[in-house]
Short mmCIF file of C-alpha atoms in Angstrom, two decimals:
data_model
loop_
_atom_site.label_atom_id
_atom_site.label_comp_id
_atom_site.label_asym_id
_atom_site.label_seq_id
_atom_site.Cartn_x
_atom_site.Cartn_y
_atom_site.Cartn_z
CA MET N 1 -21.96 32.77 17.70
CA PRO N 2 -20.64 33.10 21.00
CA ASP N 3 -17.35 35.40 21.42
CA LEU N 4 -14.79 31.97 20.68
CA ALA N 5 -10.89 31.93 21.64
CA ASP N 6 -8.55 33.14 18.67
CA LEU N 7 -6.61 30.00 17.82
CA TYR N 8 -4.52 32.43 14.82
CA PRO N 9 -2.89 35.29 16.77
CA GLY N 10 -1.53 37.60 14.54
CA TYR N 11 -3.66 36.37 11.63
CA GLU N 12 -5.71 38.61 9.64
CA SER N 13 -9.96 37.77 9.34
CA ARG N 14 -11.23 38.33 5.95
CA TRP N 15 -14.90 37.64 4.77
CA ILE N 16 -14.80 37.10 0.51
CA ASP N 17 -17.99 37.46 -1.24
CA THR N 18 -17.92 34.27 -3.73
CA SER N 19 -20.67 32.18 -5.78
CA ALA N 20 -20.89 29.73 -2.86
CA GLY N 21 -21.91 32.42 -0.61
CA LYS N 22 -19.39 34.60 2.07
CA ILE N 23 -16.32 32.81 2.99
CA PHE N 24 -14.33 33.43 6.09
CA ALA N 25 -10.88 33.11 5.98
CA ARG N 26 -8.13 33.34 8.01
CA VAL N 27 -4.29 34.91 6.72
CA GLY N 28 -1.03 34.72 7.91
CA GLY N 29 2.48 33.30 7.62
CA ASN N 30 4.94 34.75 4.64
CA GLY N 31 5.89 32.37 1.53
CA PRO N 32 3.76 31.07 -1.43
CA PRO N 33 -0.08 30.71 -0.72
CA LEU N 34 -1.22 27.44 0.39
CA LEU N 35 -5.13 26.83 1.30
CA LEU N 36 -5.76 24.51 4.06
CA LEU N 37 -9.27 23.59 4.01
CA HIS N 38 -11.20 21.09 6.79
CA GLY N 39 -13.45 18.90 7.04
CA HIS N 40 -16.85 17.76 9.13
CA PRO N 41 -17.78 18.72 11.37
CA GLN N 42 -15.08 20.92 12.22
CA SER N 43 -13.73 24.60 10.99
CA ASN N 44 -10.81 26.59 9.99
CA VAL N 45 -9.56 26.24 13.36
CA MET N 46 -8.70 22.13 12.78
CA TRP N 47 -5.07 23.50 11.61
CA HIS N 48 -4.34 25.12 14.34
CA ARG N 49 -1.32 23.14 15.53
CA VAL N 50 -0.08 22.31 11.97
CA ALA N 51 -0.66 26.49 11.18
CA PRO N 52 2.51 27.72 13.22
CA LEU N 53 4.84 25.20 11.78
CA LEU N 54 3.91 25.39 8.15
CA ALA N 55 3.87 29.28 8.46
CA PRO N 56 7.93 30.68 7.93
CA HIS N 57 7.42 29.28 4.83
CA PHE N 58 4.15 29.86 3.09
CA THR N 59 1.05 32.24 3.13
CA ILE N 60 -1.56 30.24 5.22
CA VAL N 61 -5.42 31.07 4.20
CA THR N 62 -7.61 28.75 6.32
CA ALA N 63 -11.00 29.07 5.48
CA ASP N 64 -14.36 27.72 6.20
CA LEU N 65 -16.34 25.78 3.67
CA PRO N 66 -20.06 26.88 3.25
CA GLY N 67 -22.44 25.95 6.25
CA TYR N 68 -19.42 25.65 8.66
CA GLY N 69 -17.37 27.64 10.93
CA TRP N 70 -17.71 31.36 10.07
CA SER N 71 -18.86 31.06 6.62
CA ALA N 72 -22.14 31.59 5.28
CA ALA N 73 -24.53 28.95 5.04
CA PRO N 74 -26.96 29.63 2.12
CA VAL N 75 -30.15 27.81 0.85
CA ALA N 76 -29.72 24.68 -1.13
CA GLN N 77 -30.31 24.37 -4.22
CA ALA N 78 -32.02 21.30 -5.78
CA ASP N 79 -28.48 19.85 -6.68
CA HIS N 80 -27.61 20.94 -3.11
CA ALA N 81 -25.33 23.80 -4.22
CA PRO N 82 -23.37 25.37 -2.95
CA TYR N 83 -23.18 22.49 -0.88
CA THR N 84 -21.70 19.96 -4.04
CA LYS N 85 -18.04 19.92 -4.23
CA ARG N 86 -17.82 21.71 -7.38
CA ALA N 87 -19.24 25.38 -5.89
CA MET N 88 -17.28 25.01 -3.11
CA ALA N 89 -14.24 24.76 -5.35
CA ALA N 90 -15.19 27.17 -7.42
CA GLY N 91 -16.24 29.48 -4.62
CA MET N 92 -12.11 28.74 -2.82
CA VAL N 93 -10.47 29.66 -6.39
CA GLU N 94 -12.78 32.91 -5.82
CA LEU N 95 -11.91 33.47 -2.35
CA MET N 96 -7.80 32.76 -3.47
CA GLN N 97 -7.92 35.15 -6.74
CA ALA N 98 -9.38 37.47 -4.36
CA LEU N 99 -6.69 37.19 -2.34
CA GLY N 100 -4.30 38.04 -4.95
CA PHE N 101 -3.34 34.43 -5.76
CA VAL N 102 -3.77 32.44 -8.84
CA ARG N 103 -1.95 29.63 -8.27
CA PHE N 104 -1.57 27.97 -5.13
CA ARG N 105 -1.03 24.66 -2.84
CA LEU N 106 -4.02 22.99 -1.13
CA ALA N 107 -4.16 20.61 1.65
CA GLY N 108 -7.81 19.27 2.02
CA HIS N 109 -8.97 17.16 5.10
CA ASP N 110 -12.15 14.72 4.57
CA ARG N 111 -14.45 16.97 3.32
CA GLY N 112 -12.31 19.85 2.51
CA GLY N 113 -10.05 16.85 0.68
CA ARG N 114 -13.05 16.14 -1.49
CA VAL N 115 -13.34 20.08 -2.66
CA GLY N 116 -9.13 19.95 -3.04
CA TYR N 117 -9.83 17.14 -5.62
CA ARG N 118 -12.97 18.59 -6.95
CA LEU N 119 -10.83 21.55 -7.68
CA ALA N 120 -7.65 20.12 -9.58
CA LEU N 121 -10.32 18.58 -11.72
CA ASP N 122 -12.55 21.64 -12.53
CA HIS N 123 -9.57 23.80 -12.71
CA PRO N 124 -6.69 22.78 -13.86
CA GLY N 125 -3.94 24.67 -13.71
CA ARG N 126 -4.85 26.06 -10.16
CA LEU N 127 -3.06 23.64 -8.19
CA GLU N 128 0.50 23.82 -7.92
CA GLN N 129 0.15 20.52 -5.52
CA LEU N 130 -2.65 18.80 -3.77
CA ALA N 131 -2.53 17.02 -0.42
CA VAL N 132 -5.54 14.81 0.91
CA LEU N 133 -5.75 13.68 4.38
CA ASP N 134 -7.58 10.54 5.82
CA ILE N 135 -10.61 10.27 2.34
CA VAL N 136 -9.99 8.31 -0.85
CA THR N 137 -12.86 9.70 -3.38
CA THR N 138 -16.34 9.93 -3.66
CA TYR N 139 -17.03 7.59 -6.53
CA ASP N 140 -14.81 5.15 -4.49
CA MET N 141 -16.40 5.49 -1.55
CA TRP N 142 -19.82 4.64 -2.68
CA HIS N 143 -18.44 1.81 -5.32
CA CYS N 144 -16.45 0.81 -2.14
CA PHE N 145 -19.79 0.27 0.07
CA ASP N 146 -19.95 -2.62 1.91
CA ALA N 147 -20.89 -4.32 5.62
CA THR N 148 -17.17 -3.64 6.65
CA LEU N 149 -17.24 0.42 5.69
CA ALA N 150 -21.15 0.84 6.43
CA THR N 151 -20.19 0.06 10.24
CA ARG N 152 -17.12 2.77 10.32
CA ALA N 153 -19.31 5.47 7.73
CA TRP N 154 -22.66 4.83 8.70
CA HIS N 155 -22.55 8.66 9.13
CA TRP N 156 -22.33 9.05 5.16
CA THR N 157 -26.03 7.34 4.89
CA PHE N 158 -27.48 9.24 8.02
CA LEU N 159 -26.33 12.54 7.06
CA ALA N 160 -27.68 11.90 3.33
CA LEU N 161 -31.04 10.93 4.57
CA PRO N 162 -34.09 13.71 3.09
CA ALA N 163 -34.53 16.66 5.66
CA PRO N 164 -35.50 17.31 8.21
CA PHE N 165 -34.94 13.92 9.66
CA PRO N 166 -31.25 13.80 10.13
CA GLU N 167 -31.33 17.57 11.40
CA THR N 168 -33.85 16.78 13.70
CA LEU N 169 -32.37 13.82 15.40
CA ILE N 170 -28.92 15.95 15.65
CA GLY N 171 -31.15 18.60 17.01
CA HIS N 172 -32.19 16.94 20.15
CA ASP N 173 -28.30 16.84 21.81
CA PRO N 174 -25.93 18.13 19.13
CA LYS N 175 -23.29 18.15 21.63
CA SER N 176 -23.49 14.51 22.14
CA PHE N 177 -23.48 14.12 18.47
CA PHE N 178 -20.57 15.33 17.61
CA ASP N 179 -18.56 13.80 20.46
CA SER N 180 -20.03 10.65 19.51
CA ARG N 181 -18.42 10.93 15.73
CA ALA N 182 -14.99 12.77 17.10
CA ARG N 183 -14.52 9.93 19.76
CA ALA N 184 -15.18 7.57 16.98
CA GLY N 185 -12.73 9.28 14.42
CA ALA N 186 -9.75 8.95 16.92
CA LYS N 187 -7.34 6.74 17.74
CA ALA N 188 -7.69 7.44 21.26
CA LYS N 189 -11.69 7.08 20.98
CA ASP N 190 -11.65 10.44 22.94
CA ALA N 191 -12.65 13.85 22.33
CA ALA N 192 -9.91 15.00 24.55
CA ILE N 193 -7.77 14.89 21.72
CA PHE N 194 -8.98 18.48 20.54
CA ASP N 195 -7.53 21.88 22.29
CA PRO N 196 -10.77 22.91 24.60
CA ARG N 197 -10.55 26.24 22.96
CA ALA N 198 -10.94 24.35 19.02
CA LEU N 199 -13.66 22.14 20.81
CA ALA N 200 -15.70 25.08 21.71
CA HIS N 201 -15.83 26.60 18.18
CA TYR N 202 -17.11 22.90 17.06
CA HIS N 203 -19.41 22.49 19.77
CA ALA N 204 -20.88 26.33 18.56
CA ALA N 205 -21.69 25.27 15.28
CA TYR N 206 -23.55 22.50 16.54
CA ASP N 207 -25.58 24.40 18.63
CA ASP N 208 -26.93 26.14 15.07
CA PRO N 209 -29.86 24.58 13.06
CA THR N 210 -28.77 26.71 10.01
CA ARG N 211 -25.02 24.56 10.08
CA ILE N 212 -26.51 21.62 11.45
CA HIS N 213 -28.69 21.84 8.13
CA ALA N 214 -25.77 22.78 5.81
CA MET N 215 -23.57 20.11 7.26
CA CYS N 216 -26.75 17.62 6.03
CA GLU N 217 -26.65 19.29 2.65
CA ASP N 218 -22.91 18.63 2.27
CA TYR N 219 -23.63 14.79 3.04
CA ARG N 220 -26.55 14.53 0.64
CA ALA N 221 -24.78 16.62 -2.28
CA GLY N 222 -21.88 14.11 -2.08
CA ARG N 223 -24.33 10.96 -2.07
CA THR N 224 -26.14 12.76 -4.98
CA THR N 225 -24.47 15.67 -7.61
CA ASP N 226 -20.76 15.23 -6.57
CA LEU N 227 -21.14 11.25 -7.02
CA VAL N 228 -22.61 12.02 -10.98
CA HIS N 229 -19.56 14.99 -11.22
CA ASP N 230 -16.83 11.78 -9.98
CA GLU N 231 -18.74 9.01 -12.29
CA ALA N 232 -18.36 11.36 -15.13
CA ASP N 233 -14.86 12.03 -14.95
CA ARG N 234 -14.47 8.39 -14.14
CA THR N 235 -16.08 7.52 -17.16
CA ALA N 236 -13.88 10.19 -19.52
CA GLY N 237 -10.48 9.38 -17.92
CA LYS N 238 -9.90 12.41 -16.13
CA THR N 239 -7.32 12.49 -13.66
CA ILE N 240 -5.54 14.97 -11.77
CA GLY N 241 -3.01 17.33 -13.58
CA CYS N 242 -0.63 18.41 -10.05
CA PRO N 243 1.20 16.10 -8.02
CA VAL N 244 -0.84 14.61 -5.11
CA LEU N 245 0.10 13.79 -1.64
CA ALA N 246 -2.31 11.11 0.28
CA LEU N 247 -1.94 11.04 3.74
CA TRP N 248 -4.27 8.53 6.23
CA GLY N 249 -4.55 7.99 9.63
CA THR N 250 -3.22 4.43 11.20
CA THR N 251 -6.24 3.86 12.54
CA GLY N 252 -8.75 6.15 10.42
CA LEU N 253 -11.57 5.26 7.81
CA PRO N 254 -9.61 4.04 4.80
CA ALA N 255 -7.30 2.18 6.53
CA ASN N 256 -9.67 0.47 8.76
CA GLY N 257 -12.71 0.56 6.09
CA GLY N 258 -11.32 -1.93 3.65
CA LEU N 259 -9.68 0.32 1.45
CA ASP N 260 -6.47 0.42 -0.27
CA PRO N 261 -6.11 4.32 -0.46
CA LEU N 262 -3.15 4.25 -2.87
CA ALA N 263 -4.31 1.69 -4.59
CA LEU N 264 -7.59 3.77 -5.17
CA TRP N 265 -5.91 7.27 -5.64
CA ARG N 266 -4.00 5.62 -8.44
CA GLU N 267 -6.61 5.63 -10.55
CA TRP N 268 -7.28 9.48 -10.13
CA ALA N 269 -3.67 10.96 -9.89
CA THR N 270 -0.92 9.95 -12.16
CA ASP N 271 1.52 11.53 -9.78
CA LEU N 272 0.83 10.12 -6.67
CA ARG N 273 2.92 9.76 -3.45
CA GLY N 274 1.25 8.41 0.04
CA PHE N 275 1.61 6.46 3.13
CA ALA N 276 0.29 6.44 7.07
CA VAL N 277 0.45 8.77 9.80
CA GLU N 278 0.33 7.28 13.39
CA SER N 279 -3.25 9.00 14.12
CA GLY N 280 -6.98 8.50 13.73
CA HIS N 281 -9.01 10.32 11.54
CA TYR N 282 -7.91 13.90 12.77
CA LEU N 283 -4.20 13.92 11.68
CA ALA N 284 -3.97 17.79 12.16
CA GLU N 285 -4.88 17.68 15.67
CA GLU N 286 -3.63 14.40 16.53
CA ASN N 287 -0.44 13.92 15.47
CA PRO N 288 0.64 17.95 14.16
CA ASP N 289 4.16 17.47 13.83
CA ALA N 290 4.15 14.50 11.63
CA THR N 291 1.83 15.77 9.57
CA ALA N 292 3.30 19.28 9.55
CA LYS N 293 6.31 17.22 8.22
CA ALA N 294 4.87 15.34 5.91
CA LEU N 295 3.61 18.47 3.90
CA LEU N 296 6.64 20.58 4.37
CA ALA N 297 8.24 17.63 2.81
CA PHE N 298 5.76 17.35 -0.47
CA PHE N 299 5.25 21.25 -0.34
CA ALA N 300 8.74 22.32 -0.50
CA PRO N 301 8.95 25.50 -1.68
#
């Protein structure tokens, strides 16, 4: 990708070898460790408006998931690993351990939230607390899929179609595809909600066919292996052992897809709190002050 603006001045850049491939992360701030994970179709830079508000209280680690941003985009296996949330979660545990953090807090938006709750389920004891932004579980998304949700989350089925169909269509005009998804998720229905420097990062990733394919593999994993993992845990009655904060945008997908986020999360988390933030889907970029305030109140050391 071309040279892009540094949205984390003073932060250290790290590339860490993990079982999910080489992971890129920025590290800065002071205090107990807090891992921030992004969603689709973004990268670690989505936290650039929130991180300065959290950094006085936490050591911030903001990482790119496999196939996103500056992280490696390995060839997918038959089960779509390393783009399964189980494989991504294992990679994040290895990343944090390499940085010297055995236990940590985690806030994840969108796909990053899915990695977060999978990490909590697969690696009990690793997370002090978990915050998930504008999602319900993959289990609940697929089991609640109806006409209402389908009109808001059509990309779930489109991106999960077999290769190379979605990759080919996106590749004809990747910038337009990104901007259409961004506008749909934003409360203002305008990609101008993003800092132009962050938008340049996102557009650059969408110009890379390898990363477009990786993002599709992420959604293929969600339709298959991730769903199987969630269904197995649901059948077994497995729940998240740490406190959970669920935040969602007032015009985000859970609130406007016919879902009840708190009711659904109560099936997965025994220690749960949550509320809506005045925002669309992109809470950290549309309303960073309210998002940071909510995270600080929850994660307070």
